[in-house]
């Protein structure tokens, strides 16, 4: 049975998966959601023997129903290959009785690689299926990881160009160096004098600018998105949790049907929403523990039912979570509003107009499976140091936010359900923050001296992604104000 996609803000038209992937964002500003969540109708025990690629096929074929088996298998094969530094793709590591799902073994050492390795293949396949003649322009805002992972995926892919906007002073030095040294004739990186929310808002405005769309179309271009607003990013993320469950079964850590909890460090909410979709498919998941840093808008939402972005924007040591507008939360709001686009639209209008909205008591009842909390900078650093001292395992700052929040959850609830923490980035991506957390003496070292020292103390080889940028020349140095983004796009495309 075919799964079709509708906007969270209107039901006038249903789209196939390939059409929704191509469009990225609905014309009415809403996000595409499946009209039903397909069931994972196979024995859970079967998951135990599957590779990551096999698991991906079983999950994704149920959502992307207008892709043929051959098309989907080809996309998966092209995505999850030697670009990853382990054939496991996403190893599950146990430390102190907790399981860390390492989602950072791809080309840019962050979890965004997991979905952004396959999105270019889904997108170009979708373009062929829909007889698209225009060149596809991927327009993306990044808080640090999405941009580099998207560019790595799309670099020199025929029929595409990619333009990435990032907050000039809102990413780590390693993140910035990875982006501004990106090769590829079709890749463009632009810094903005603002924060991630400014970049994301600018991108959304361009998607909804009909005059700009007409100008682009006349010149042979059309926009699509690599942000997690694209359903082609969200569906591949569902795979993580199904795969992790299969590995726990394979290793005899759980029995078939046993519930597990998941902890996800999140700013934009896509990764944890994917876990929720996995549960709706039938995966035995218990609590969804939503971990925030000091930009704790999601924690406040789960605590009060009020989403309020009217607050100071904090720059933290977990910059990929420095977000006050969690775009993917809209997909959850739509669902707990009874899949009612009018209710959802009213709330989103409130967010756009007043910077806040409040859900009803009835909607709050539908959030019982979610637990939200946050970690301060001090708590994040403490979590890194403690796990290293106890086990020798070094985690990055984002994973440490999840670790600290999970510890709060356990103390509050005494829940000892087996738990998977989504480990979303390599510690090598945030070496200064990580090494300072372990011992302040490291702060005197340069960025790449820190990389080598981290490799020594963790007993882990320096990732290829870091070695490549040690001496790489800067290829992108443009910095603009947020309001200049549309003009920059026109100049890049020669429109």
Short mmCIF file of C-alpha atoms in Angstrom, two decimals:
data_model
loop_
_atom_site.label_atom_id
_atom_site.label_comp_id
_atom_site.label_asym_id
_atom_site.label_seq_id
_atom_site.Cartn_x
_atom_site.Cartn_y
_atom_site.Cartn_z
CA UNK A 1 0.00 0.00 0.00
CA UNK A 2 1.42 3.36 -1.05
CA UNK A 3 2.49 5.93 1.55
CA UNK A 4 1.75 9.49 0.42
CA UNK A 5 2.93 12.76 1.95
CA UNK A 6 0.91 15.79 3.00
CA UNK A 7 1.81 19.18 4.42
CA UNK A 8 1.46 19.80 8.15
CA UNK A 9 -0.40 22.99 7.21
CA UNK A 10 -2.83 21.74 4.56
CA UNK A 11 -4.44 18.59 3.12
CA UNK A 12 -5.31 19.82 -0.36
CA UNK A 13 -2.80 17.61 -2.12
CA UNK A 14 -0.94 14.39 -1.45
CA UNK A 15 2.50 13.78 -2.93
CA UNK A 16 4.51 10.65 -3.61
CA UNK A 17 7.72 10.20 -1.63
CA UNK A 18 9.86 11.23 -4.61
CA UNK A 19 7.79 14.39 -5.15
CA UNK A 20 8.05 15.31 -1.45
CA UNK A 21 11.83 14.75 -1.46
CA UNK A 22 12.20 16.99 -4.53
CA UNK A 23 10.08 19.78 -3.08
CA UNK A 24 11.73 19.71 0.36
CA UNK A 25 9.21 22.14 1.86
CA UNK A 26 5.53 22.54 1.03
CA UNK A 27 4.39 25.75 -0.71
CA UNK A 28 2.28 26.62 2.34
CA UNK A 29 5.37 26.57 4.58
CA UNK A 30 4.48 23.23 6.14
CA UNK A 31 6.60 20.09 6.39
CA UNK A 32 5.76 16.87 4.60
CA UNK A 33 4.56 14.01 6.78
CA UNK A 34 3.48 10.49 5.76
CA UNK A 35 -0.29 10.00 5.60
CA UNK A 36 0.25 6.84 7.66
CA UNK A 37 3.20 5.33 9.49
CA UNK A 38 3.91 1.94 7.88
CA UNK A 39 4.31 -1.09 10.10
CA UNK A 40 7.62 -2.89 10.47
CA UNK A 41 5.87 -6.14 9.69
CA UNK A 42 8.72 -8.61 10.13
CA UNK A 43 9.83 -10.59 13.19
CA UNK A 44 12.08 -8.49 15.44
CA UNK A 45 14.42 -11.48 15.63
CA UNK A 46 15.09 -11.01 11.90
CA UNK A 47 16.72 -7.64 12.67
CA UNK A 48 19.48 -9.36 14.63
CA UNK A 49 21.07 -10.83 11.51
CA UNK A 50 20.84 -7.75 9.30
CA UNK A 51 23.62 -5.45 8.15
CA UNK A 52 23.07 -1.70 8.32
CA UNK A 53 22.32 -1.66 4.59
CA UNK A 54 19.75 -4.47 4.88
CA UNK A 55 18.06 -2.72 7.82
CA UNK A 56 17.98 0.53 5.84
CA UNK A 57 16.24 -1.19 2.95
CA UNK A 58 13.57 -2.78 5.18
CA UNK A 59 12.77 0.54 6.87
CA UNK A 60 12.99 2.83 3.88
CA UNK A 61 11.07 0.70 1.41
CA UNK A 62 8.04 1.00 3.69
CA UNK A 63 8.15 4.81 3.60
CA UNK A 64 9.43 5.49 0.08
CA UNK A 65 6.87 3.39 -1.74
CA UNK A 66 7.23 4.88 -5.22
CA UNK A 67 10.92 3.91 -5.40
CA UNK A 68 11.48 0.51 -6.98
CA UNK A 69 13.42 -2.12 -5.02
CA UNK A 70 16.28 -1.74 -7.49
CA UNK A 71 16.34 2.08 -7.19
CA UNK A 72 16.30 2.01 -3.40
CA UNK A 73 18.95 -0.70 -3.10
CA UNK A 74 21.18 1.26 -5.47
CA UNK A 75 20.77 4.42 -3.39
CA UNK A 76 21.63 2.51 -0.19
CA UNK A 77 24.61 0.78 -1.79
CA UNK A 78 25.99 4.11 -3.05
CA UNK A 79 25.48 5.78 0.34
CA UNK A 80 26.74 3.27 2.89
CA UNK A 81 30.06 2.17 1.44
CA UNK A 82 33.76 2.81 2.05
CA UNK A 83 32.98 6.47 2.86
CA UNK A 84 32.40 5.08 6.36
CA UNK A 85 35.45 3.99 8.34
CA UNK A 86 33.76 0.81 9.61
CA UNK A 87 31.66 -1.81 7.78
CA UNK A 88 29.25 -1.68 10.74
CA UNK A 89 28.39 1.92 9.67
CA UNK A 90 26.97 2.70 13.15
CA UNK A 91 28.75 0.67 15.88
CA UNK A 92 27.00 0.16 19.22
CA UNK A 93 29.46 0.54 22.11
CA UNK A 94 28.67 -0.40 25.71
CA UNK A 95 30.19 1.63 28.55
CA UNK A 96 29.06 1.44 32.18
CA UNK A 97 25.94 -0.47 31.13
CA UNK A 98 24.78 2.21 28.68
CA UNK A 99 24.89 1.76 24.90
CA UNK A 100 26.34 4.49 22.68
CA UNK A 101 25.20 4.35 19.07
CA UNK A 102 28.16 5.89 17.23
CA UNK A 103 26.66 7.80 14.33
CA UNK A 104 29.89 9.59 13.40
CA UNK A 105 31.87 7.18 11.24
CA UNK A 106 31.09 8.89 7.93
CA UNK A 107 33.01 11.36 5.78
CA UNK A 108 32.53 14.38 8.06
CA UNK A 109 32.50 12.57 11.46
CA UNK A 110 29.00 13.66 12.51
CA UNK A 111 25.62 11.94 12.50
CA UNK A 112 24.42 14.10 9.61
CA UNK A 113 26.52 11.86 7.33
CA UNK A 114 24.12 9.01 7.99
CA UNK A 115 21.21 10.67 6.16
CA UNK A 116 23.18 13.04 3.95
CA UNK A 117 25.13 10.20 2.35
CA UNK A 118 21.90 8.87 0.86
CA UNK A 119 19.95 12.08 0.21
CA UNK A 120 21.81 13.03 -3.02
CA UNK A 121 21.02 9.59 -4.45
CA UNK A 122 17.38 9.77 -3.38
CA UNK A 123 17.12 13.26 -4.83
CA UNK A 124 18.72 12.54 -8.20
CA UNK A 125 16.65 9.34 -8.51
CA UNK A 126 13.51 11.33 -7.64
CA UNK A 127 14.40 13.94 -10.30
CA UNK A 128 14.65 11.24 -12.98
CA UNK A 129 11.37 9.65 -11.85
CA UNK A 130 9.61 13.00 -12.15
CA UNK A 131 11.23 14.10 -15.43
CA UNK A 132 12.83 17.16 -13.82
CA UNK A 133 14.84 19.13 -16.36
CA UNK A 134 16.01 21.99 -14.12
CA UNK A 135 19.28 21.94 -12.23
CA UNK A 136 18.51 21.32 -8.55
CA UNK A 137 19.87 23.90 -6.13
CA UNK A 138 20.25 22.56 -2.60
CA UNK A 139 19.76 25.45 -0.20
CA UNK A 140 20.79 24.73 3.37
CA UNK A 141 21.29 26.46 6.71
CA UNK A 142 23.68 24.79 9.13
CA UNK A 143 24.57 25.05 12.78
CA UNK A 144 27.83 23.30 11.97
CA UNK A 145 27.41 19.72 10.78
CA UNK A 146 24.63 19.62 8.18
CA UNK A 147 26.45 21.97 5.83
CA UNK A 148 29.67 19.99 5.57
CA UNK A 149 27.89 16.64 5.43
CA UNK A 150 25.54 17.92 2.71
CA UNK A 151 28.40 19.33 0.66
CA UNK A 152 30.36 16.09 1.01
CA UNK A 153 27.30 14.23 -0.26
CA UNK A 154 26.49 16.57 -3.15
CA UNK A 155 30.00 17.59 -4.27
CA UNK A 156 30.22 17.21 -8.05
CA UNK A 157 26.90 15.30 -8.26
CA UNK A 158 25.67 16.06 -11.82
CA UNK A 159 22.56 18.24 -12.11
CA UNK A 160 22.94 19.73 -8.62
CA UNK A 161 24.44 22.75 -6.89
CA UNK A 162 24.62 23.28 -3.14
CA UNK A 163 24.69 26.60 -1.25
CA UNK A 164 25.31 26.48 2.51
CA UNK A 165 24.75 29.35 4.94
CA UNK A 166 26.30 29.19 8.43
CA UNK A 167 26.62 31.57 11.41
CA UNK A 168 30.13 33.02 11.04
CA UNK A 169 30.86 33.03 14.78
CA UNK A 170 28.57 30.18 15.80
CA UNK A 171 30.46 27.00 14.84
CA UNK A 172 33.60 25.31 16.15
CA UNK A 173 36.98 26.03 14.45
CA UNK A 174 37.10 22.46 13.10
CA UNK A 175 33.52 22.71 11.78
CA UNK A 176 34.32 25.96 10.00
CA UNK A 177 37.59 24.66 8.54
CA UNK A 178 35.76 21.59 7.22
CA UNK A 179 33.24 23.79 5.43
CA UNK A 180 35.46 26.54 4.02
CA UNK A 181 37.93 24.00 2.56
CA UNK A 182 35.22 21.98 0.80
CA UNK A 183 36.09 21.06 -2.78
CA UNK A 184 33.59 20.62 -5.61
CA UNK A 185 32.70 22.82 -8.57
CA UNK A 186 29.06 22.91 -7.46
CA UNK A 187 29.61 23.77 -3.75
CA UNK A 188 29.29 27.24 -2.19
CA UNK A 189 29.67 28.27 1.46
CA UNK A 190 28.56 31.65 2.83
CA UNK A 191 28.99 32.89 6.42
CA UNK A 192 26.33 35.22 7.84
CA UNK A 193 26.63 37.81 10.60
CA UNK A 194 23.89 36.26 12.71
CA UNK A 195 23.00 32.98 14.42
CA UNK A 196 21.69 29.68 13.09
CA UNK A 197 18.05 30.70 13.49
CA UNK A 198 18.73 33.74 11.27
CA UNK A 199 20.25 31.46 8.62
CA UNK A 200 17.39 28.95 8.84
CA UNK A 201 14.74 31.68 8.69
CA UNK A 202 16.46 33.18 5.62
CA UNK A 203 16.47 29.82 3.86
CA UNK A 204 12.77 29.21 4.65
CA UNK A 205 11.89 32.67 3.30
CA UNK A 206 13.66 31.90 0.02
CA UNK A 207 11.76 28.61 -0.28
CA UNK A 208 8.49 30.52 0.09
CA UNK A 209 9.48 33.37 -2.27
CA UNK A 210 7.38 32.75 -5.38
CA UNK A 211 8.99 35.62 -7.32
CA UNK A 212 12.45 34.18 -6.66
CA UNK A 213 11.22 30.71 -7.67
CA UNK A 214 9.94 32.09 -10.99
CA UNK A 215 13.27 33.85 -11.66
CA UNK A 216 15.16 30.63 -10.94
CA UNK A 217 12.83 28.52 -13.08
CA UNK A 218 13.34 30.89 -16.02
CA UNK A 219 17.08 30.41 -15.61
CA UNK A 220 16.76 26.59 -15.37
CA UNK A 221 17.04 26.12 -11.60
CA UNK A 222 14.78 24.94 -8.77
CA UNK A 223 15.32 24.79 -5.02
CA UNK A 224 15.37 21.70 -2.84
CA UNK A 225 16.53 21.21 0.72
CA UNK A 226 19.13 19.09 2.50
CA UNK A 227 18.00 20.27 5.95
CA UNK A 228 16.09 17.90 8.18
CA UNK A 229 12.89 19.57 7.00
CA UNK A 230 13.28 17.30 3.93
CA UNK A 231 11.51 13.96 4.41
CA UNK A 232 14.45 12.41 2.54
CA UNK A 233 16.58 13.31 5.57
CA UNK A 234 14.10 12.16 8.19
CA UNK A 235 13.29 8.68 6.87
CA UNK A 236 16.94 7.48 6.79
CA UNK A 237 17.25 8.52 10.45
CA UNK A 238 14.52 6.06 11.47
CA UNK A 239 16.97 3.33 10.48
CA UNK A 240 19.37 4.16 13.36
CA UNK A 241 17.03 2.95 16.04
CA UNK A 242 15.83 -0.16 14.24
CA UNK A 243 19.46 -1.12 13.62
CA UNK A 244 20.44 -0.47 17.26
CA UNK A 245 17.59 -2.71 18.45
CA UNK A 246 18.76 -5.47 16.11
CA UNK A 247 22.34 -5.22 17.40
CA UNK A 248 21.15 -5.45 21.04
CA UNK A 249 19.23 -8.59 20.10
CA UNK A 250 22.21 -10.04 18.24
CA UNK A 251 24.49 -9.49 21.23
CA UNK A 252 22.00 -11.00 23.66
CA UNK A 253 21.66 -7.74 25.59
CA UNK A 254 17.86 -7.77 25.32
CA UNK A 255 15.18 -10.33 24.54
CA UNK A 256 12.77 -10.01 21.63
CA UNK A 257 10.02 -7.54 22.43
CA UNK A 258 11.88 -5.95 25.37
CA UNK A 259 11.52 -2.17 25.49
CA UNK A 260 14.54 0.11 25.38
CA UNK A 261 14.83 3.85 26.02
CA UNK A 262 16.63 6.29 23.74
CA UNK A 263 18.43 9.52 24.62
CA UNK A 264 18.99 12.05 21.85
CA UNK A 265 20.86 15.36 22.08
CA UNK A 266 18.78 17.60 19.89
CA UNK A 267 18.17 21.16 18.78
CA UNK A 268 16.18 20.78 15.58
CA UNK A 269 14.28 17.69 16.83
CA UNK A 270 14.66 15.58 13.67
CA UNK A 271 16.81 12.84 15.19
CA UNK A 272 14.49 12.20 18.15
CA UNK A 273 11.41 12.46 15.93
CA UNK A 274 12.91 9.65 13.82
CA UNK A 275 13.07 7.48 16.98
CA UNK A 276 9.40 8.28 17.64
CA UNK A 277 8.53 7.23 14.08
CA UNK A 278 10.41 3.96 14.70
CA UNK A 279 8.17 3.32 17.70
CA UNK A 280 5.07 4.09 15.63
CA UNK A 281 6.32 1.47 13.15
CA UNK A 282 6.22 -1.08 15.98
CA UNK A 283 9.75 -0.99 17.43
CA UNK A 284 9.59 -1.59 21.22
CA UNK A 285 10.80 1.80 22.46
CA UNK A 286 9.90 3.21 25.86
CA UNK A 287 10.93 6.73 26.78
CA UNK A 288 12.28 9.36 24.40
CA UNK A 289 14.71 11.40 26.48
CA UNK A 290 15.19 14.77 24.80
CA UNK A 291 18.48 16.36 25.85
CA UNK A 292 19.03 20.12 25.42
CA UNK A 293 21.96 22.39 26.15
CA UNK A 294 21.49 25.85 27.71
CA UNK A 295 19.29 26.79 24.72
CA UNK A 296 16.63 24.81 26.55
CA UNK A 297 13.53 25.78 24.58
CA UNK A 298 12.60 22.08 24.12
CA UNK A 299 13.05 21.29 27.82
CA UNK A 300 10.75 24.19 28.70
CA UNK A 301 8.23 22.99 26.12
CA UNK A 302 8.07 19.46 27.52
CA UNK A 303 7.87 20.86 31.06
CA UNK A 304 5.14 23.45 30.45
CA UNK A 305 3.49 22.82 27.06
CA UNK A 306 4.54 26.33 26.03
CA UNK A 307 7.07 26.77 23.20
CA UNK A 308 8.68 30.19 23.60
CA UNK A 309 11.69 31.27 21.59
CA UNK A 310 11.68 34.77 23.09
CA UNK A 311 14.90 34.44 25.04
CA UNK A 312 18.61 35.08 24.81
CA UNK A 313 20.45 32.92 22.28
CA UNK A 314 23.33 31.12 24.02
CA UNK A 315 26.57 30.18 22.28
CA UNK A 316 27.66 26.88 23.85
CA UNK A 317 30.29 24.18 23.43
CA UNK A 318 27.64 22.01 21.72
CA UNK A 319 26.98 24.43 18.83
CA UNK A 320 24.97 22.06 16.63
CA UNK A 321 22.25 22.33 19.29
CA UNK A 322 22.36 26.13 19.58
CA UNK A 323 18.87 26.46 18.15
CA UNK A 324 15.71 28.20 19.39
CA UNK A 325 13.41 27.29 16.47
CA UNK A 326 13.13 23.49 16.34
CA UNK A 327 11.71 23.00 12.86
CA UNK A 328 10.99 19.28 13.13
CA UNK A 329 8.93 19.72 16.28
CA UNK A 330 6.15 20.87 13.93
CA UNK A 331 5.79 17.29 12.69
CA UNK A 332 5.17 16.10 16.27
CA UNK A 333 2.80 19.00 16.99
CA UNK A 334 0.79 18.09 13.89
CA UNK A 335 0.50 14.50 15.09
CA UNK A 336 -0.52 15.29 18.69
CA UNK A 337 -3.05 17.78 17.28
CA UNK A 338 -4.78 14.79 15.69
CA UNK A 339 -3.16 15.34 12.27
CA UNK A 340 -5.19 18.56 12.06
CA UNK A 341 -3.47 21.06 9.72
CA UNK A 342 -5.66 23.96 10.85
CA UNK A 343 -4.77 23.50 14.53
CA UNK A 344 -1.11 23.14 13.64
CA UNK A 345 -1.17 26.19 11.35
CA UNK A 346 -2.63 28.37 14.11
CA UNK A 347 0.17 27.35 16.47
CA UNK A 348 2.85 27.96 13.83
CA UNK A 349 1.34 31.37 13.05
CA UNK A 350 1.67 32.19 16.75
CA UNK A 351 5.33 31.15 16.63
CA UNK A 352 5.97 33.35 13.57
CA UNK A 353 4.04 36.34 14.96
CA UNK A 354 4.69 36.26 18.69
CA UNK A 355 7.59 33.81 18.97
CA UNK A 356 5.56 31.35 21.03
CA UNK A 357 2.57 29.04 21.24
CA UNK A 358 0.95 26.83 23.86
CA UNK A 359 -0.55 23.41 23.28
CA UNK A 360 -3.78 22.17 24.89
CA UNK A 361 -3.97 19.82 27.88
CA UNK A 362 -5.27 17.13 25.53
CA UNK A 363 -2.19 17.51 23.34
CA UNK A 364 0.07 17.37 26.42
CA UNK A 365 -1.39 13.95 27.22
CA UNK A 366 0.04 12.71 23.92
CA UNK A 367 3.57 13.60 25.05
CA UNK A 368 3.76 11.16 27.96
CA UNK A 369 6.49 9.14 26.22
CA UNK A 370 8.79 12.16 26.08
CA UNK A 371 11.05 13.40 28.86
CA UNK A 372 12.98 16.65 28.47
CA UNK A 373 15.87 18.08 30.43
CA UNK A 374 19.01 20.11 29.81
CA UNK A 375 22.67 20.22 30.76
CA UNK A 376 24.72 23.29 31.63
CA UNK A 377 28.20 23.81 30.20
CA UNK A 378 29.65 22.70 33.54
CA UNK A 379 27.52 19.54 33.60
CA UNK A 380 28.48 18.74 30.00
CA UNK A 381 32.19 19.06 30.77
CA UNK A 382 31.73 16.97 33.92
CA UNK A 383 30.07 14.18 31.95
CA UNK A 384 33.00 14.04 29.48
CA UNK A 385 35.58 13.94 32.27
CA UNK A 386 33.70 11.38 34.36
CA UNK A 387 33.16 8.86 31.54
CA UNK A 388 36.77 9.21 30.41
CA UNK A 389 38.13 8.70 33.93
CA UNK A 390 35.88 5.69 34.54
CA UNK A 391 36.21 3.92 31.18
CA UNK A 392 38.79 5.66 28.95
CA UNK A 393 36.01 6.44 26.46
CA UNK A 394 35.99 9.98 25.07
CA UNK A 395 32.73 11.48 23.81
CA UNK A 396 31.99 14.79 22.16
CA UNK A 397 30.14 17.69 23.77
CA UNK A 398 26.74 16.89 22.19
CA UNK A 399 26.84 13.26 23.32
CA UNK A 400 27.91 14.56 26.74
CA UNK A 401 24.75 16.70 26.93
CA UNK A 402 22.78 13.48 26.37
CA UNK A 403 24.86 11.64 28.97
CA UNK A 404 24.29 14.35 31.59
CA UNK A 405 20.55 14.50 30.92
CA UNK A 406 20.28 10.71 31.03
CA UNK A 407 21.91 10.73 34.46
CA UNK A 408 19.31 13.27 35.64
CA UNK A 409 16.53 11.09 34.22
CA UNK A 410 17.81 7.99 36.04
CA UNK A 411 18.10 9.84 39.33
CA UNK A 412 14.60 11.28 39.00
CA UNK A 413 12.81 8.13 37.85
CA UNK A 414 14.98 5.20 39.03
CA UNK A 415 14.21 3.72 35.59
CA UNK A 416 16.90 1.15 34.75
CA UNK A 417 15.51 0.17 31.32
CA UNK A 418 18.36 -0.57 28.90
CA UNK A 419 19.17 2.64 27.10
CA UNK A 420 20.76 3.73 23.81
CA UNK A 421 22.36 7.17 23.63
CA UNK A 422 22.66 8.65 20.15
CA UNK A 423 26.33 9.63 19.92
CA UNK A 424 26.07 12.32 17.32
CA UNK A 425 29.63 13.52 16.64
CA UNK A 426 33.24 12.48 16.98
CA UNK A 427 35.14 14.14 19.84
CA UNK A 428 37.70 15.16 17.19
CA UNK A 429 35.18 17.67 15.88
CA UNK A 430 35.19 19.59 19.17
CA UNK A 431 38.69 18.89 20.44
CA UNK A 432 39.26 22.05 22.48
CA UNK A 433 36.02 21.77 24.42
CA UNK A 434 36.51 18.02 24.91
CA UNK A 435 40.14 18.24 26.02
CA UNK A 436 39.49 21.20 28.33
CA UNK A 437 36.74 19.14 29.96
CA UNK A 438 39.24 16.37 30.70
CA UNK A 439 42.00 18.72 31.92
CA UNK A 440 42.43 22.49 31.62
CA UNK A 441 46.15 22.07 30.95
CA UNK A 442 45.39 21.23 27.32
CA UNK A 443 44.12 24.73 26.54
CA UNK A 444 47.64 25.97 25.75
CA UNK A 445 47.85 23.65 22.72
CA UNK A 446 46.91 24.62 19.16
CA UNK A 447 43.85 23.04 17.52
CA UNK A 448 45.82 20.36 15.69
CA UNK A 449 48.12 19.68 18.65
CA UNK A 450 44.90 18.98 20.56
CA UNK A 451 43.83 16.56 17.83
CA UNK A 452 47.03 14.56 18.23
CA UNK A 453 46.80 14.60 22.02
CA UNK A 454 43.19 13.39 21.91
CA UNK A 455 44.25 10.55 19.62
CA UNK A 456 46.89 9.53 22.18
CA UNK A 457 44.74 9.61 25.31
CA UNK A 458 41.71 7.95 23.66
CA UNK A 459 43.74 5.35 21.76
CA UNK A 460 41.82 6.23 18.59
CA UNK A 461 43.31 7.03 15.18
CA UNK A 462 42.82 10.62 13.96
CA UNK A 463 39.89 10.48 11.51
CA UNK A 464 40.58 11.03 7.82
CA UNK A 465 38.18 14.00 7.86
CA UNK A 466 40.50 15.82 10.27
CA UNK A 467 43.76 14.84 8.57
CA UNK A 468 42.43 16.22 5.30
CA UNK A 469 41.90 19.75 6.63
CA UNK A 470 45.24 20.20 8.41
CA UNK A 471 46.77 21.90 5.36
CA UNK A 472 43.78 22.35 3.07
CA UNK A 473 43.44 25.86 1.55
CA UNK A 474 40.40 28.03 2.32
CA UNK A 475 38.18 28.02 -0.80
CA UNK A 476 35.14 29.88 0.59
CA UNK A 477 35.50 33.17 2.49
CA UNK A 478 32.33 35.11 1.77
CA UNK A 479 30.51 36.67 4.76
CA UNK A 480 27.24 38.63 4.43
CA UNK A 481 24.35 39.95 6.51
CA UNK A 482 21.33 37.62 6.80
CA UNK A 483 19.13 39.95 4.72
CA UNK A 484 21.59 39.66 1.82
CA UNK A 485 21.06 35.89 1.42
CA UNK A 486 18.67 36.03 -1.59
CA UNK A 487 21.03 38.37 -3.46
CA UNK A 488 23.97 36.07 -2.72
CA UNK A 489 22.05 33.10 -4.17
CA UNK A 490 21.27 35.06 -7.36
CA UNK A 491 24.91 36.07 -7.74
CA UNK A 492 26.17 32.52 -7.22
CA UNK A 493 23.73 31.16 -9.81
CA UNK A 494 24.22 34.08 -12.22
CA UNK A 495 20.50 34.90 -12.18
#
